[in-house]
Amino acid sequence: MGMKHIIILGDGMADWPVKSLESRTLLQAAKTPYMDKLARMGRVGRLKTVADGFHPGSEVANMSVLGYDLPKVYEGRGPLEAASIGVDLKPGEMAMRCNIICIEGDAIKNHSAGHITTEEADVLVKYLQEHLGNERVRFHTGVQYRHLLVIKGGDKRIDCTPPHDVPLKPYRPLLVKPMAGTESITVPERKADLTPQQTADLINDLIMRSQELLKEHPVNRKRATEGKDPANSIWPWSPGYRPQMETLSDKFPQVRKGAVISAVDLINGIGYYAGLRRLTVEGATGLYDTNYENKVAAALNALKTDDFVYLHIEASDEAGHEGDIPLKMLTIENLDSRAVGPIYEAVKDWEEPVAIAVLPDHPTPCELRTHTNEPVPFFIWYPGIEPDEVQTFDEVAACSGSYGLMKEDEFINEFMKG
């Protein structure tokens, strides 16, 4: 009889020692009876989730958890965004994240046009598609300020600045440039028929024309009367082609069917290329008020029919970005009492055994308020596993776990062996 598998991922849950918590980490200080119990009954280790040379983004770290070889398959955020909104990229199509941003004077005021709603943005994106779209250029509506630009035959060897990295900076010096040293090299196998310079020129032209088109648009006139930031420019970044990712079923034949549960577009995009079906959950927000109960119900339901479930919970990461220690502690305790506990209690007596792994994708230390690339703690438990000596689940205890320090696809291979 086979075994089923569920990974419960607490995004950004790992942290650094905190002075006000007697120099303990949040995982050490938080009340996590279920994670501690499963770590005690199972086996523990650490996983390096950020490949050398990569930025510790959630998409990079979550792809690593699933065992993907980043240097081989990573194509930036554009293609993941495309997959999450159901745009199937053809060979030679370059996809980019396309923020709708607010520019004030000559500077980027914010990367989200004052947190524009999807409804307003959809009107603007369709308007841009109508006026700027053609055989080569397509705009697609995503979520809130996060949209998609697809350029047929674009060359991804361009230098783009993520808009959230440059608030209040003048935008002209940050326009797209060809990457240094790409002038003479052609990339025939990628079907790019534009050079990096032509690709950069095309995108910059779209940015400038979008500003003309959006300036007096009724949606922005209405936002102005309400005292809101206008959505008055596009800002494309993170280009890539369709990733060459094998599905989990290709790698692990026992996974005939699998599911992903997440409120985050990028994670759903990874799930799409990994061959996992996406389950949408009522009330899943990606914030600390997310609906754990519905997520758990969806996960348990999926485990009845599927062999593999990836349950991704974003709340800890958000709290880490806010630098809010009590809130992050609460998100960790919620993960324990409202996700890990109920799932373990439900599956521990199933006839078909279920393997459970819990881990963060990367640390988001409250002190730093952004992601770091240190290895993360994990445990694997299933009925009958031989436990190691580790008694609690946290960054420090994990250093003495029997799995040691794992990298690349070692974690997923070990987990799927069970």
Coordinates of N, CA and C in Angstrom, one line a residue, residues 224-336:
A224 N -8.5 60.3 -8.1 CA -8.0 61.6 -7.7 C -9.0 62.3 -6.8
T225 N -10.3 62.3 -7.2 CA -11.4 62.9 -6.4 C -11.5 62.2 -5.1
E226 N -11.1 60.9 -5.0 CA -11.2 60.2 -3.7 C -9.9 60.3 -2.9
G227 N -9.0 61.2 -3.4 CA -7.7 61.3 -2.7 C -6.8 60.1 -2.7
K228 N -7.0 59.3 -3.8 CA -6.2 58.1 -3.9 C -5.1 58.3 -4.9
D229 N -4.0 57.5 -4.9 CA -2.9 57.6 -5.8 C -3.4 57.2 -7.2
P230 N -3.1 57.9 -8.3 CA -3.4 57.5 -9.6 C -2.6 56.3 -10.0
A231 N -3.2 55.4 -10.9 CA -2.4 54.3 -11.4 C -2.0 54.8 -12.8
N232 N -0.8 55.5 -12.8 CA -0.5 56.3 -14.0 C 0.7 55.8 -14.9
S233 N 1.2 54.5 -14.6 CA 2.2 54.0 -15.4 C 2.3 52.5 -15.2
I234 N 2.8 51.8 -16.3 CA 3.1 50.4 -16.1 C 4.6 50.3 -15.7
W235 N 5.0 49.2 -15.1 CA 6.4 49.0 -14.8 C 6.7 47.5 -14.9
P236 N 7.2 47.1 -16.1 CA 7.4 45.6 -16.3 C 8.8 45.2 -15.8
W237 N 8.9 44.0 -15.3 CA 10.1 43.5 -14.7 C 10.1 41.9 -14.7
S238 N 11.2 41.3 -14.3 CA 11.4 39.9 -14.2 C 10.9 39.1 -15.4
P239 N 11.6 39.2 -16.5 CA 11.2 38.5 -17.7 C 11.7 37.1 -17.7
G240 N 11.0 36.2 -18.5 CA 11.4 34.8 -18.7 C 10.5 34.1 -19.6
Y241 N 10.9 32.9 -20.0 CA 10.2 32.1 -20.9 C 9.5 31.0 -20.1
R242 N 8.8 30.1 -20.8 CA 8.1 29.0 -20.1 C 9.2 28.1 -19.5
P243 N 9.1 27.8 -18.2 CA 10.2 27.0 -17.5 C 10.1 25.6 -18.0
Q244 N 11.3 25.0 -18.1 CA 11.4 23.6 -18.5 C 11.4 22.7 -17.2
M245 N 10.2 22.8 -16.5 CA 10.1 22.0 -15.3 C 9.4 20.7 -15.5
E246 N 10.0 19.6 -15.0 CA 9.3 18.3 -15.1 C 8.2 18.3 -14.0
T247 N 7.1 17.6 -14.2 CA 6.1 17.6 -13.2 C 6.5 16.7 -12.0
L248 N 5.9 16.8 -10.9 CA 6.2 15.9 -9.8 C 5.9 14.5 -10.1
S249 N 4.8 14.3 -10.9 CA 4.5 12.9 -11.3 C 5.6 12.3 -12.2
D250 N 6.2 13.1 -13.0 CA 7.3 12.6 -13.9 C 8.5 12.1 -13.0
K251 N 8.7 12.8 -11.9 CA 9.9 12.5 -11.0 C 9.5 11.4 -10.0
F252 N 8.2 11.4 -9.5 CA 7.8 10.5 -8.5 C 6.5 9.8 -9.1
P253 N 6.7 8.6 -9.7 CA 5.5 7.9 -10.3 C 4.4 7.7 -9.3
Q254 N 4.7 7.6 -8.0 CA 3.6 7.3 -7.0 C 2.7 8.5 -6.9
V255 N 3.1 9.7 -7.4 CA 2.2 10.9 -7.4 C 1.4 10.9 -8.7
R256 N 0.3 10.2 -8.6 CA -0.6 10.2 -9.8 C -1.4 11.5 -9.9
K257 N -1.6 12.1 -8.7 CA -2.4 13.3 -8.7 C -2.0 14.1 -7.5
G258 N -1.9 15.4 -7.7 CA -1.5 16.3 -6.6 C -2.2 17.6 -6.6
A259 N -2.1 18.3 -5.5 CA -2.8 19.6 -5.4 C -2.0 20.7 -4.7
V260 N -2.2 21.9 -5.0 CA -1.5 23.0 -4.3 C -2.6 23.9 -3.7
I261 N -2.4 24.4 -2.5 CA -3.4 25.3 -1.8 C -2.6 26.5 -1.3
S262 N -2.8 27.7 -2.0 CA -2.1 28.9 -1.6 C -2.9 30.1 -2.0
A263 N -2.7 31.2 -1.2 CA -3.3 32.5 -1.6 C -2.4 33.3 -2.5
V264 N -1.2 32.8 -2.8 CA -0.2 33.6 -3.4 C 0.0 33.1 -4.9
D265 N -0.1 34.1 -5.8 CA -0.1 33.8 -7.2 C 1.2 33.0 -7.6
L266 N 2.3 33.5 -7.1 CA 3.6 32.8 -7.6 C 3.6 31.3 -7.2
I267 N 3.1 31.0 -6.0 CA 3.1 29.6 -5.6 C 2.1 28.8 -6.4
N268 N 1.0 29.4 -6.7 CA 0.0 28.7 -7.6 C 0.7 28.5 -9.0
G269 N 1.5 29.4 -9.4 CA 2.2 29.3 -10.7 C 3.2 28.2 -10.7
I270 N 3.9 28.0 -9.6 CA 4.8 26.9 -9.5 C 4.1 25.6 -9.5
G271 N 2.9 25.6 -8.8 CA 2.1 24.4 -8.7 C 1.6 24.0 -10.1
Y272 N 1.3 25.0 -11.0 CA 0.9 24.7 -12.3 C 1.9 23.9 -13.1
Y273 N 3.2 24.5 -13.1 CA 4.2 23.8 -13.8 C 4.7 22.5 -13.2
A274 N 4.4 22.3 -11.9 CA 4.7 21.1 -11.2 C 3.6 20.0 -11.5
G275 N 2.6 20.4 -12.2 CA 1.5 19.5 -12.5 C 0.5 19.3 -11.3
L276 N 0.4 20.2 -10.4 CA -0.5 20.1 -9.3 C -1.8 20.9 -9.6
R277 N -2.9 20.4 -9.3 CA -4.1 21.2 -9.5 C -4.2 22.2 -8.4
R278 N -4.8 23.4 -8.8 CA -4.9 24.5 -7.8 C -6.3 24.4 -7.2
L279 N -6.3 24.5 -5.8 CA -7.5 24.5 -5.1 C -7.8 25.9 -4.6
T280 N -8.8 26.5 -5.0 CA -9.1 27.9 -4.4 C -10.0 27.7 -3.2
V281 N -9.6 28.5 -2.2 CA -10.3 28.3 -0.9 C -10.9 29.7 -0.5
E282 N -12.2 29.6 -0.1 CA -13.0 30.7 0.3 C -12.3 31.3 1.6
G283 N -11.9 32.6 1.5 CA -11.4 33.3 2.7 C -9.9 33.1 2.8
A284 N -9.2 32.6 1.8 CA -7.7 32.5 1.9 C -7.1 33.8 1.4
T285 N -6.4 34.5 2.3 CA -6.0 35.9 2.0 C -4.5 36.1 1.8
G286 N -3.7 35.1 2.3 CA -2.3 35.4 2.4 C -1.9 36.2 3.6
L287 N -2.9 36.6 4.4 CA -2.5 37.5 5.6 C -2.8 36.7 6.8
Y288 N -2.6 37.3 8.0 CA -2.8 36.6 9.2 C -4.3 36.3 9.5
D289 N -5.2 36.9 8.8 CA -6.6 36.6 9.0 C -7.1 35.5 8.0
T290 N -6.2 34.8 7.4 CA -6.5 33.8 6.4 C -7.4 32.7 7.0
N291 N -8.2 32.0 6.2 CA -9.1 31.0 6.8 C -8.4 29.7 6.9
Y292 N -7.8 29.4 8.0 CA -7.1 28.2 8.2 C -8.0 27.0 8.1
E293 N -9.2 27.1 8.7 CA -10.1 26.0 8.7 C -10.5 25.5 7.3
N294 N -10.8 26.5 6.4 CA -11.2 26.1 5.1 C -10.0 25.5 4.3
K295 N -8.8 26.1 4.6 CA -7.6 25.5 3.9 C -7.3 24.1 4.4
V296 N -7.5 23.8 5.7 CA -7.3 22.5 6.2 C -8.3 21.5 5.6
A297 N -9.6 22.0 5.6 CA -10.6 21.1 5.0 C -10.3 20.8 3.6
A298 N -9.8 21.8 2.8 CA -9.5 21.5 1.4 C -8.3 20.6 1.3
A299 N -7.3 20.7 2.2 CA -6.2 19.8 2.2 C -6.6 18.4 2.5
L300 N -7.4 18.2 3.5 CA -7.8 16.8 3.9 C -8.7 16.2 2.8
N301 N -9.5 17.0 2.2 CA -10.3 16.5 1.1 C -9.5 16.1 0.0
A302 N -8.5 16.9 -0.4 CA -7.6 16.5 -1.5 C -6.8 15.3 -1.2
L303 N -6.4 15.1 0.1 CA -5.6 13.9 0.5 C -6.4 12.6 0.3
K304 N -7.7 12.8 0.3 CA -8.6 11.6 0.1 C -8.4 11.0 -1.3
T305 N -8.3 12.0 -2.3 CA -8.3 11.5 -3.7 C -6.9 11.6 -4.3
D306 N -6.0 12.5 -3.7 CA -4.7 12.7 -4.3 C -3.6 12.1 -3.5
D307 N -2.4 12.0 -4.1 CA -1.3 11.4 -3.4 C -0.4 12.4 -2.8
F308 N -0.5 13.7 -3.2 CA 0.4 14.7 -2.7 C -0.3 16.1 -2.6
V309 N -0.1 16.8 -1.4 CA -0.7 18.1 -1.2 C 0.4 19.1 -0.7
Y310 N 0.4 20.2 -1.4 CA 1.3 21.3 -0.9 C 0.5 22.4 -0.4
L311 N 0.5 22.5 1.0 CA -0.3 23.5 1.7 C 0.6 24.7 2.1
H312 N 0.4 25.8 1.4 CA 1.3 27.0 1.6 C 0.5 28.1 2.4
I313 N 1.1 28.5 3.5 CA 0.5 29.5 4.3 C 1.4 30.7 4.5
E314 N 1.0 31.9 4.1 CA 1.8 33.1 3.9 C 2.0 33.9 5.1
A315 N 1.1 33.7 6.1 CA 0.9 34.7 7.2 C 2.2 35.2 7.9
S316 N 3.1 34.2 8.2 CA 4.3 34.5 9.0 C 5.2 35.5 8.2
D317 N 5.3 35.3 6.9 CA 6.1 36.1 6.1 C 5.7 37.6 6.1
E318 N 4.3 37.8 6.0 CA 3.8 39.1 6.1 C 4.1 39.8 7.4
A319 N 4.0 39.0 8.5 CA 4.3 39.6 9.8 C 5.8 39.9 10.0
G320 N 6.6 39.1 9.4 CA 8.0 39.3 9.4 C 8.4 40.6 8.6
H321 N 7.7 40.8 7.5 CA 7.9 42.1 6.7 C 7.5 43.3 7.5
E322 N 6.5 43.1 8.3 CA 6.0 44.2 9.1 C 6.9 44.4 10.4
G323 N 7.8 43.5 10.6 CA 8.6 43.6 11.8 C 7.9 43.4 13.1
D324 N 6.7 42.7 13.1 CA 5.8 42.7 14.2 C 6.0 41.3 14.9
I325 N 6.8 41.4 16.0 CA 7.1 40.1 16.7 C 5.9 39.4 17.3
P326 N 5.0 40.1 18.1 CA 3.9 39.4 18.6 C 3.0 38.8 17.5
L327 N 2.8 39.6 16.4 CA 2.0 39.1 15.3 C 2.6 37.8 14.7
K328 N 3.9 37.9 14.5 CA 4.6 36.7 13.9 C 4.5 35.5 14.8
M329 N 4.6 35.7 16.1 CA 4.5 34.7 17.0 C 3.1 34.0 16.9
L330 N 2.0 34.9 16.8 CA 0.7 34.4 16.7 C 0.5 33.6 15.4
T331 N 1.1 34.0 14.3 CA 1.0 33.3 13.0 C 1.6 31.9 13.2
I332 N 2.7 31.8 13.9 CA 3.4 30.5 14.1 C 2.5 29.6 15.0
E333 N 1.9 30.2 16.0 CA 1.0 29.4 16.9 C -0.3 29.0 16.2
N334 N -0.8 29.9 15.3 CA -1.9 29.5 14.5 C -1.6 28.4 13.5
L335 N -0.4 28.4 12.9 CA 0.0 27.3 12.0 C -0.1 26.0 12.8
D336 N 0.4 26.0 14.0 CA 0.5 24.8 14.8 C -0.9 24.3 15.2

